[in-house]
Tab-separated table of C-alpha atoms in Angstrom:
chain	number	residue	atom	x	y	z
E	1	UNK	CA	213.328	208.424	-108.833
E	2	UNK	CA	216.986	209.757	-106.252
E	3	UNK	CA	213.829	211.240	-103.942
E	4	UNK	CA	212.365	208.001	-103.880
E	5	UNK	CA	215.075	205.951	-103.019
E	6	UNK	CA	216.594	208.335	-100.841
E	7	UNK	CA	213.105	208.050	-98.723
E	8	UNK	CA	213.045	203.730	-99.055
E	9	UNK	CA	216.068	203.588	-96.088
E	10	UNK	CA	213.429	205.521	-93.818
E	11	UNK	CA	210.758	203.827	-94.772
E	12	UNK	CA	212.239	200.612	-94.155
E	13	UNK	CA	213.080	202.128	-90.535
E	14	UNK	CA	209.844	202.737	-90.316
E	15	UNK	CA	208.432	199.434	-91.107
E	16	UNK	CA	211.088	197.736	-88.325
E	17	UNK	CA	209.377	199.575	-85.683
E	18	UNK	CA	205.747	198.833	-87.315
E	19	UNK	CA	207.008	195.038	-87.090
E	20	UNK	CA	208.572	195.421	-84.051
E	21	UNK	CA	205.320	196.542	-82.184
E	22	UNK	CA	203.068	193.454	-84.188
E	23	UNK	CA	205.140	190.524	-83.533
E	24	UNK	CA	205.175	191.801	-79.505
E	25	UNK	CA	201.458	193.051	-79.756
E	26	UNK	CA	200.333	190.007	-81.491
E	27	UNK	CA	201.759	187.363	-78.855
E	28	UNK	CA	200.657	189.185	-75.769
E	29	UNK	CA	197.053	189.745	-78.117
E	30	UNK	CA	196.884	185.998	-78.216
E	31	UNK	CA	198.212	184.920	-74.723
E	32	UNK	CA	195.070	187.600	-73.706
E	33	UNK	CA	192.906	186.253	-76.617
E	34	UNK	CA	193.649	182.089	-74.491
E	35	UNK	CA	193.236	183.521	-70.695
E	36	UNK	CA	189.872	185.251	-71.995
E	37	UNK	CA	188.149	182.112	-74.120
E	38	UNK	CA	189.080	179.775	-71.131
E	39	UNK	CA	187.606	182.346	-68.136
E	40	UNK	CA	184.559	182.467	-70.821
E	41	UNK	CA	184.241	178.851	-70.847
E	42	UNK	CA	184.961	178.626	-67.250
E	43	UNK	CA	182.263	177.079	-65.127
E	44	UNK	CA	181.858	180.188	-62.813
E	45	UNK	CA	179.140	182.812	-63.860
E	46	UNK	CA	181.301	185.774	-62.480
E	47	UNK	CA	184.491	184.894	-64.904
E	48	UNK	CA	182.272	184.163	-67.494
E	49	UNK	CA	181.027	187.869	-66.800
E	50	UNK	CA	184.350	189.447	-66.450
E	51	UNK	CA	185.358	187.868	-70.135
E	52	UNK	CA	182.255	189.300	-71.409
E	53	UNK	CA	182.337	192.776	-70.779
E	54	UNK	CA	186.043	192.500	-71.764
E	55	UNK	CA	184.951	191.256	-75.783
E	56	UNK	CA	182.116	193.618	-75.093
E	57	UNK	CA	183.798	196.809	-74.662
E	58	UNK	CA	186.847	196.408	-77.102
E	59	UNK	CA	184.749	195.024	-80.142
E	60	UNK	CA	181.885	197.993	-79.030
E	61	UNK	CA	184.521	200.652	-79.238
E	62	UNK	CA	186.492	202.122	-82.437
E	63	UNK	CA	190.261	201.044	-82.276
E	64	UNK	CA	191.349	204.857	-82.726
E	65	UNK	CA	189.429	205.560	-79.345
E	66	UNK	CA	190.617	202.678	-77.222
E	67	UNK	CA	194.503	204.116	-78.137
E	68	UNK	CA	193.604	208.074	-77.045
E	69	UNK	CA	191.888	206.348	-74.036
E	70	UNK	CA	195.281	203.970	-72.794
E	71	UNK	CA	197.840	206.941	-73.967
E	72	UNK	CA	196.078	210.473	-73.303
E	73	UNK	CA	193.489	209.057	-70.278
E	74	UNK	CA	195.640	206.292	-68.765
E	75	UNK	CA	198.688	208.541	-68.752
E	76	UNK	CA	196.623	212.057	-67.436
E	77	UNK	CA	195.899	209.959	-64.291
E	78	UNK	CA	199.585	209.414	-63.836
E	79	UNK	CA	199.455	206.308	-62.688
E	80	UNK	CA	201.918	204.764	-64.427
E	81	UNK	CA	203.865	206.483	-67.581
E	82	UNK	CA	203.503	204.998	-70.711
E	83	UNK	CA	205.614	206.216	-73.703
E	84	UNK	CA	203.458	205.972	-77.121
E	85	UNK	CA	205.646	202.371	-78.168
E	86	UNK	CA	204.640	200.648	-74.974
E	87	UNK	CA	201.177	202.573	-75.171
E	88	UNK	CA	200.725	201.279	-79.012
E	89	UNK	CA	201.866	197.368	-77.895
E	90	UNK	CA	199.506	197.636	-75.409
E	91	UNK	CA	196.716	198.936	-77.475
E	92	UNK	CA	196.827	196.683	-80.193
E	93	UNK	CA	197.492	193.566	-77.831
E	94	UNK	CA	194.512	194.305	-75.905
E	95	UNK	CA	192.209	194.815	-78.962
E	96	UNK	CA	193.636	191.599	-80.509
E	97	UNK	CA	193.038	189.849	-77.616
E	98	UNK	CA	189.114	190.228	-77.510
E	99	UNK	CA	188.794	189.233	-81.142
E	100	UNK	CA	191.340	186.252	-80.307
E	101	UNK	CA	189.107	185.565	-77.200
E	102	UNK	CA	185.943	185.038	-79.714
E	103	UNK	CA	187.993	182.505	-82.106
E	104	UNK	CA	189.598	181.286	-79.850
E	105	UNK	CA	186.524	180.152	-77.968
E	106	UNK	CA	185.065	179.239	-80.567
E	107	UNK	CA	187.782	176.836	-81.397
E	108	UNK	CA	187.598	174.971	-78.407
E	109	UNK	CA	184.214	174.780	-79.068
E	110	UNK	CA	183.885	173.221	-82.335
E	111	UNK	CA	185.629	170.383	-80.843
E	112	UNK	CA	183.232	167.158	-80.413
E	113	UNK	CA	182.976	166.561	-76.643
E	114	UNK	CA	183.980	162.908	-77.110
E	115	UNK	CA	187.543	164.211	-77.116
E	116	UNK	CA	187.051	165.363	-74.085
E	117	UNK	CA	185.353	162.487	-72.449
E	118	UNK	CA	187.447	160.084	-73.991
E	119	UNK	CA	190.597	162.222	-72.433
E	120	UNK	CA	189.068	162.413	-68.580
E	121	UNK	CA	187.918	158.796	-69.216
E	122	UNK	CA	191.495	158.045	-69.409
E	123	UNK	CA	192.267	160.115	-66.386
E	124	UNK	CA	194.039	163.244	-68.137
E	125	UNK	CA	193.089	166.380	-65.639
E	126	UNK	CA	190.620	168.986	-67.174
E	127	UNK	CA	194.019	171.317	-67.866
E	128	UNK	CA	195.716	168.016	-69.218
E	129	UNK	CA	192.726	167.329	-71.639
E	130	UNK	CA	192.958	171.272	-72.891
E	131	UNK	CA	196.466	170.976	-73.302
E	132	UNK	CA	196.956	168.207	-75.072
E	133	UNK	CA	193.987	167.296	-76.555
E	134	UNK	CA	191.481	170.209	-77.265
E	135	UNK	CA	193.737	173.169	-78.104
E	136	UNK	CA	196.102	170.870	-80.764
E	137	UNK	CA	192.818	170.090	-82.755
E	138	UNK	CA	191.389	173.755	-82.348
E	139	UNK	CA	193.834	175.725	-82.942
E	140	UNK	CA	194.506	173.811	-86.077
E	141	UNK	CA	190.665	175.069	-87.100
E	142	UNK	CA	191.570	178.433	-85.871
E	143	UNK	CA	194.265	178.883	-87.802
E	144	UNK	CA	192.881	180.738	-91.085
E	145	UNK	CA	190.771	183.038	-89.061
E	146	UNK	CA	193.771	183.618	-86.933
E	147	UNK	CA	196.132	184.884	-89.753
E	148	UNK	CA	192.892	187.156	-90.478
E	149	UNK	CA	192.599	188.414	-87.264
E	150	UNK	CA	196.674	188.887	-87.176
E	151	UNK	CA	196.512	190.637	-90.693
E	152	UNK	CA	193.553	193.513	-89.082
E	153	UNK	CA	195.761	193.996	-86.334
E	154	UNK	CA	199.020	194.944	-88.710
E	155	UNK	CA	197.244	196.567	-90.340
E	156	UNK	CA	195.735	198.648	-87.176
E	157	UNK	CA	199.629	199.673	-86.063
E	158	UNK	CA	199.361	202.200	-89.068
E	159	UNK	CA	197.054	203.951	-86.262
E	160	UNK	CA	199.638	204.495	-83.867
E	161	UNK	CA	201.112	207.179	-86.111
E	162	UNK	CA	198.756	209.818	-84.498
E	163	UNK	CA	200.388	209.321	-81.248
E	164	UNK	CA	203.598	209.721	-82.643
E	165	UNK	CA	205.558	206.532	-82.752
E	166	UNK	CA	207.883	206.004	-86.106
E	167	UNK	CA	206.184	203.423	-87.712
E	168	UNK	CA	205.959	202.980	-91.292
E	169	UNK	CA	203.018	205.387	-91.957
E	170	UNK	CA	204.756	207.720	-89.574
E	171	UNK	CA	207.701	208.010	-91.650
E	172	UNK	CA	205.207	207.972	-94.690
E	173	UNK	CA	204.130	211.350	-93.723
E	174	UNK	CA	207.098	212.460	-93.046
E	175	UNK	CA	208.463	211.840	-96.696
E	176	UNK	CA	205.898	212.583	-98.364
E	177	UNK	CA	205.345	216.365	-96.557
E	178	UNK	CA	209.468	216.447	-96.568
E	179	UNK	CA	209.837	215.210	-100.880
E	180	UNK	CA	206.445	216.848	-102.519
E	181	UNK	CA	205.833	213.470	-104.104
E	182	UNK	CA	202.948	211.964	-101.656
E	183	UNK	CA	201.832	210.104	-104.571
E	184	UNK	CA	205.313	207.623	-104.765
E	185	UNK	CA	206.014	207.984	-101.097
E	186	UNK	CA	202.113	206.368	-100.583
E	187	UNK	CA	202.551	204.340	-103.431
E	188	UNK	CA	205.954	203.101	-101.901
E	189	UNK	CA	204.166	202.150	-98.380
E	190	UNK	CA	201.459	200.886	-99.470
E	191	UNK	CA	203.385	198.685	-101.749
E	192	UNK	CA	205.663	197.719	-98.689
E	193	UNK	CA	202.486	197.010	-96.927
E	194	UNK	CA	200.897	194.964	-98.940
E	195	UNK	CA	204.470	192.572	-99.395
E	196	UNK	CA	204.570	192.224	-95.562
E	197	UNK	CA	201.424	191.047	-95.541
E	198	UNK	CA	201.636	188.827	-98.523
E	199	UNK	CA	204.590	187.334	-96.759
E	200	UNK	CA	202.750	186.588	-93.506
E	201	UNK	CA	199.840	185.040	-95.612
E	202	UNK	CA	202.533	182.378	-97.529
E	203	UNK	CA	203.692	181.403	-94.193
E	204	UNK	CA	200.093	181.047	-92.358
E	205	UNK	CA	199.320	178.935	-95.815
E	206	UNK	CA	202.563	177.006	-95.012
E	207	UNK	CA	202.005	175.924	-91.423
E	208	UNK	CA	198.318	175.388	-91.936
E	209	UNK	CA	199.443	172.743	-95.097
E	210	UNK	CA	201.919	171.377	-92.931
E	211	UNK	CA	199.515	170.539	-89.615
E	212	UNK	CA	196.384	169.517	-92.125
E	213	UNK	CA	198.818	166.761	-93.785
E	214	UNK	CA	198.294	164.763	-90.461
H	1	UNK	CA	185.379	140.904	-53.826
H	2	UNK	CA	183.025	143.599	-55.665
H	3	UNK	CA	184.459	145.681	-58.247
H	4	UNK	CA	181.810	147.726	-58.114
H	5	UNK	CA	178.739	148.790	-56.349
H	6	UNK	CA	176.276	150.371	-56.935
H	7	UNK	CA	173.546	151.585	-54.221
H	8	UNK	CA	170.079	153.876	-55.265
H	9	UNK	CA	172.054	155.630	-58.559
H	10	UNK	CA	169.714	158.271	-59.484
H	11	UNK	CA	170.349	160.892	-62.138
H	12	UNK	CA	169.058	163.841	-63.930
H	13	UNK	CA	169.421	166.429	-66.451
H	14	UNK	CA	167.277	168.802	-65.362
H	15	UNK	CA	163.653	168.080	-65.054
H	16	UNK	CA	164.021	164.510	-66.369
H	17	UNK	CA	164.930	161.831	-63.773
H	18	UNK	CA	166.802	159.443	-66.188
H	19	UNK	CA	167.732	157.063	-63.715
H	20	UNK	CA	165.450	156.484	-60.650
H	21	UNK	CA	166.941	153.782	-58.345
H	22	UNK	CA	169.655	151.469	-59.349
H	23	UNK	CA	170.875	149.087	-57.369
H	24	UNK	CA	174.044	146.592	-58.794
H	25	UNK	CA	176.812	144.929	-57.941
H	26	UNK	CA	179.850	143.885	-60.005
H	27	UNK	CA	182.194	141.180	-59.062
H	28	UNK	CA	185.892	141.299	-60.091
H	29	UNK	CA	186.041	139.498	-63.494
H	30	UNK	CA	182.588	139.346	-64.395
H	31	UNK	CA	181.489	140.453	-67.497
H	32	UNK	CA	178.058	141.718	-67.245
H	33	UNK	CA	175.948	143.379	-70.240
H	34	UNK	CA	173.702	145.958	-70.094
H	35	UNK	CA	170.320	145.330	-73.193
H	36	UNK	CA	167.552	147.746	-72.623
H	37	UNK	CA	165.395	150.325	-75.505
H	38	UNK	CA	167.002	153.038	-76.297
H	39	UNK	CA	166.262	156.260	-73.657
H	40	UNK	CA	166.240	153.079	-70.761
H	41	UNK	CA	169.050	154.304	-69.277
H	42	UNK	CA	171.584	152.100	-70.119
H	43	UNK	CA	174.434	154.972	-71.048
H	44	UNK	CA	173.617	156.731	-68.410
H	45	UNK	CA	174.124	153.924	-66.204
H	46	UNK	CA	177.207	153.193	-67.492
H	47	UNK	CA	178.833	156.678	-67.959
H	48	UNK	CA	177.813	156.686	-64.305
H	49	UNK	CA	180.349	154.289	-62.919
H	50	UNK	CA	183.691	157.000	-64.196
H	51	UNK	CA	181.931	160.134	-63.440
H	52	UNK	CA	181.341	161.162	-66.942
H	53	UNK	CA	177.832	162.484	-66.188
H	54	UNK	CA	177.868	163.996	-61.885
H	55	UNK	CA	175.849	161.533	-60.253
H	56	UNK	CA	172.557	163.494	-58.753
H	57	UNK	CA	172.040	160.775	-55.584
H	58	UNK	CA	173.052	157.579	-53.953
H	59	UNK	CA	176.478	156.183	-54.554
H	60	UNK	CA	178.945	154.538	-56.349
H	61	UNK	CA	181.954	152.215	-54.775
H	62	UNK	CA	184.493	151.431	-57.677
H	63	UNK	CA	187.163	149.336	-56.131
H	64	UNK	CA	186.436	150.415	-52.635
H	65	UNK	CA	186.108	153.702	-53.554
H	66	UNK	CA	182.961	155.897	-52.751
H	67	UNK	CA	183.035	157.896	-56.219
H	68	UNK	CA	180.709	160.269	-55.553
H	69	UNK	CA	182.633	161.580	-52.871
H	70	UNK	CA	183.791	164.983	-53.665
H	71	UNK	CA	187.106	164.587	-51.428
H	72	UNK	CA	188.335	161.340	-54.053
H	73	UNK	CA	190.466	162.368	-56.568
H	74	UNK	CA	188.379	161.142	-59.891
H	75	UNK	CA	191.258	161.295	-62.170
H	76	UNK	CA	193.205	158.360	-59.757
H	77	UNK	CA	189.817	156.210	-60.176
H	78	UNK	CA	189.305	157.221	-63.587
H	79	UNK	CA	193.176	155.977	-64.479
H	80	UNK	CA	191.710	152.686	-63.427
H	81	UNK	CA	188.577	152.058	-65.397
H	82	UNK	CA	188.810	151.976	-69.522
H	83	UNK	CA	186.266	153.227	-71.410
H	84	UNK	CA	184.951	152.494	-74.936
H	85	UNK	CA	182.759	154.641	-76.355
H	86	UNK	CA	180.312	154.298	-78.864
H	87	UNK	CA	182.390	156.545	-81.822
H	88	UNK	CA	186.043	155.413	-80.928
H	89	UNK	CA	186.895	158.981	-80.085
H	90	UNK	CA	190.270	158.175	-80.945
H	91	UNK	CA	192.623	162.069	-80.572
H	92	UNK	CA	193.062	162.222	-84.113
H	93	UNK	CA	195.464	164.710	-84.228
H	94	UNK	CA	197.531	162.052	-82.598
H	95	UNK	CA	199.069	158.269	-84.586
H	96	UNK	CA	197.766	155.574	-83.628
H	97	UNK	CA	200.851	154.573	-81.481
H	98	UNK	CA	200.782	157.902	-79.562
H	99	UNK	CA	197.201	157.691	-78.835
H	100	UNK	CA	198.520	154.727	-76.897
H	101	UNK	CA	201.191	156.182	-75.209
H	102	UNK	CA	199.938	159.248	-74.264
H	103	UNK	CA	198.416	158.457	-70.918
H	104	UNK	CA	201.294	156.375	-69.695
H	105	UNK	CA	203.407	159.051	-70.976
H	106	UNK	CA	201.723	162.036	-69.701
H	107	UNK	CA	200.097	160.740	-66.717
H	108	UNK	CA	202.054	158.056	-65.099
H	109	UNK	CA	205.052	159.862	-66.571
H	110	UNK	CA	206.269	155.950	-67.877
H	111	UNK	CA	209.512	156.050	-70.015
H	112	UNK	CA	208.370	156.517	-73.740
H	113	UNK	CA	210.283	153.543	-74.408
H	114	UNK	CA	208.791	151.075	-71.993
H	115	UNK	CA	205.339	153.320	-72.963
H	116	UNK	CA	205.925	152.389	-76.869
H	117	UNK	CA	206.522	148.711	-75.811
H	118	UNK	CA	203.419	147.825	-73.709
H	119	UNK	CA	201.591	149.980	-76.732
H	120	UNK	CA	202.887	147.684	-79.721
H	121	UNK	CA	201.764	144.219	-77.340
H	122	UNK	CA	198.361	145.618	-77.020
H	123	UNK	CA	198.804	146.596	-80.566
H	124	UNK	CA	199.722	142.828	-81.674
H	125	UNK	CA	197.236	141.914	-79.188
H	126	UNK	CA	194.383	143.739	-81.584
H	127	UNK	CA	195.554	142.441	-84.622
H	128	UNK	CA	196.935	146.068	-85.786
H	129	UNK	CA	200.949	146.422	-84.845
H	130	UNK	CA	201.073	147.521	-88.453
H	131	UNK	CA	199.051	150.568	-87.896
H	132	UNK	CA	201.013	152.075	-85.380
H	133	UNK	CA	202.524	155.253	-87.415
H	134	UNK	CA	198.915	155.489	-89.188
H	135	UNK	CA	196.638	158.143	-87.834
H	136	UNK	CA	193.535	157.560	-86.900
H	137	UNK	CA	191.315	159.093	-90.010
H	138	UNK	CA	193.287	156.409	-92.053
H	139	UNK	CA	191.667	153.233	-90.295
H	140	UNK	CA	188.499	151.983	-90.824
H	141	UNK	CA	185.041	151.499	-88.185
H	142	UNK	CA	186.197	148.570	-86.602
H	143	UNK	CA	190.512	149.073	-86.663
H	144	UNK	CA	189.505	152.317	-85.061
H	145	UNK	CA	187.388	150.618	-82.301
H	146	UNK	CA	190.018	147.813	-81.394
H	147	UNK	CA	192.926	151.176	-81.322
H	148	UNK	CA	189.887	152.591	-78.759
H	149	UNK	CA	189.861	149.632	-76.646
H	150	UNK	CA	194.015	148.798	-76.708
H	151	UNK	CA	194.222	152.702	-75.965
H	152	UNK	CA	192.011	152.182	-73.045
H	153	UNK	CA	193.918	149.189	-71.674
H	154	UNK	CA	197.158	150.980	-72.023
H	155	UNK	CA	196.044	152.488	-68.462
H	156	UNK	CA	195.621	148.790	-67.274
H	157	UNK	CA	193.145	149.328	-65.912
H	158	UNK	CA	191.295	147.218	-63.233
H	159	UNK	CA	187.880	147.755	-65.058
H	160	UNK	CA	186.440	148.569	-68.801
H	161	UNK	CA	183.096	149.950	-69.602
H	162	UNK	CA	182.057	149.729	-73.241
H	163	UNK	CA	179.340	151.760	-74.425
H	164	UNK	CA	177.508	150.330	-77.350
H	165	UNK	CA	181.081	149.471	-79.003
H	166	UNK	CA	179.535	148.007	-82.102
H	167	UNK	CA	176.484	150.012	-82.924
H	168	UNK	CA	178.544	152.640	-85.271
H	169	UNK	CA	180.202	149.548	-86.846
H	170	UNK	CA	179.503	148.444	-90.585
H	171	UNK	CA	178.212	145.168	-89.929
H	172	UNK	CA	181.054	142.738	-91.704
H	173	UNK	CA	183.493	145.427	-89.010
H	174	UNK	CA	181.242	143.667	-85.482
H	175	UNK	CA	182.878	140.442	-85.437
H	176	UNK	CA	187.130	141.786	-85.218
H	177	UNK	CA	185.615	144.109	-82.156
H	178	UNK	CA	183.453	140.641	-80.560
H	179	UNK	CA	186.383	139.219	-80.467
H	180	UNK	CA	189.211	141.306	-78.721
H	181	UNK	CA	186.705	142.108	-76.442
H	182	UNK	CA	185.825	138.256	-75.952
H	183	UNK	CA	189.549	137.271	-75.179
H	184	UNK	CA	189.954	140.386	-72.609
H	185	UNK	CA	187.023	138.831	-70.826
H	186	UNK	CA	188.368	135.746	-70.920
H	187	UNK	CA	191.928	137.075	-69.800
H	188	UNK	CA	189.616	137.704	-66.412
H	189	UNK	CA	188.996	141.377	-67.461
H	190	UNK	CA	185.989	142.728	-65.075
H	191	UNK	CA	183.554	144.631	-67.686
H	192	UNK	CA	180.666	146.153	-68.048
H	193	UNK	CA	179.317	145.906	-71.344
H	194	UNK	CA	176.304	148.631	-72.870
H	195	UNK	CA	175.012	146.626	-76.059
H	196	UNK	CA	172.626	145.562	-78.637
H	197	UNK	CA	174.624	142.306	-79.471
H	198	UNK	CA	172.620	140.136	-77.922
H	199	UNK	CA	174.245	137.297	-79.064
H	200	UNK	CA	177.669	138.828	-77.229
H	201	UNK	CA	175.210	139.305	-74.265
H	202	UNK	CA	174.665	135.690	-74.314
H	203	UNK	CA	178.374	133.886	-75.103
H	204	UNK	CA	180.215	136.258	-73.149
H	205	UNK	CA	178.417	137.724	-70.482
H	206	UNK	CA	178.071	135.989	-67.092
H	207	UNK	CA	174.865	138.139	-66.579
H	208	UNK	CA	172.673	140.112	-68.373
H	209	UNK	CA	170.896	143.208	-66.556
H	210	UNK	CA	167.637	144.492	-68.344
H	211	UNK	CA	166.499	148.140	-67.900
H	212	UNK	CA	164.287	150.350	-69.018
H	213	UNK	CA	162.673	153.455	-67.898
H	214	UNK	CA	165.624	154.130	-65.468
H	215	UNK	CA	165.315	151.125	-63.744
H	216	UNK	CA	167.345	147.891	-63.583
H	217	UNK	CA	163.918	145.586	-64.268
H	218	UNK	CA	165.286	142.404	-64.691
H	219	UNK	CA	168.895	140.850	-64.300
H	220	UNK	CA	169.732	136.884	-64.417
H	221	UNK	CA	172.418	134.667	-65.957
H	222	UNK	CA	171.785	135.127	-69.851
H	223	UNK	CA	170.784	132.002	-70.632
H	224	UNK	CA	167.714	132.248	-68.159
H	225	UNK	CA	166.658	135.891	-68.956
H	226	UNK	CA	166.791	134.858	-72.887
H	227	UNK	CA	165.056	132.223	-72.349
H	228	UNK	CA	162.549	132.671	-69.776
H	229	UNK	CA	162.161	136.357	-68.942
H	230	UNK	CA	160.317	137.196	-66.070
H	231	UNK	CA	159.026	140.430	-66.152
H	232	UNK	CA	156.757	141.253	-69.870
H	233	UNK	CA	158.805	144.406	-70.590
H	234	UNK	CA	161.606	142.332	-70.692
H	235	UNK	CA	159.669	139.781	-72.634
H	236	UNK	CA	157.858	142.921	-75.056
H	237	UNK	CA	161.853	144.003	-76.097
H	238	UNK	CA	163.564	140.376	-76.153
H	239	UNK	CA	160.641	139.653	-79.136
H	240	UNK	CA	161.817	142.872	-80.583
H	241	UNK	CA	165.307	142.024	-80.737
H	242	UNK	CA	165.735	138.338	-80.919
């Protein structure tokens, strides 16, 4: 047991990295998703097409390939130099962005056309209508699916260990091989992921209940 | 002075021509009721008056501004033209009070306190002051529609458009809504009302327009139109609804 308790601080250090990458990537991913969703709904064939290509490309390729493409592929062009953490954040953000885009688009489209018409008839611009009337309502409907996608993205960050990011999974690998206690270490890693995701679910349920009260 | 002038208005949805050649004038303070069978184009006609439907051809002049001209700021025009919908379309995530104050605060940059003062006055007018803090989901259909009227009035419009405002209501709710509209007419609001309420058209309307098949078939003072219709189609329609 001493071996495990000695490993725990290292695992928690890895957790910090995981959460740091997750939080930044998910915020960026949401912004990307919102932009892509609006492009998809824009009254311009070209913009629709750009958004469609983006979403299809991300959905049609494995996460790990996207990660290698950005970390090894893009870096090999020597135009930019992304360190592993940046490449990891960018990959998770771009990946989540594509899925968020579909969620947000569906959420926006689920809002009754009458809401837009009422807002426009008062004199709101298209952008104001989106901001004050459509998005606040759409967001309420999207929340469960957004939570779901966020959890998937959090778990995807474990794949970042393959490009050498010292996240929770990477720390698990290090500790498992250092201690020869693979069973206990990986159990501990699993429990830590589980607790974090469980807390995230509780938070989402709390927010959901609060906004549903209205 | 005419508040609304419509010349040779045409509207097509794809290949289907819904409005074929509409000409109409609404004077200031006039209440015009539009009646006709469903599919006659009366709702589309109304929705063209604030360009909720893109206009395919012709001219629509609202308070001196041709809204078919793409150079005009349609949002500005719409601030002067209130609209009430069949299905109310209140904002469900906002309280009744916020439904009324949102427009003035966000569009006109009215102080919150001033916007709320006006909102309470309007809620008094429609008899719903005690519902100010409620959400639309907590109101009955008739109450929702009265809030929707108040919300449109909060922008202090010069014209009010009503698109079958009582069609989605339980019969016992209709009276309250019509009462508010009568009051509004009495105060001199310029109104265009698409309706199936022939009693209302007769009592409150200054003029009644009968539409069928994308045309205005006949228009006249209510008593004339109802008791002495000139066209066969008008006669056929009235015989069914009266």
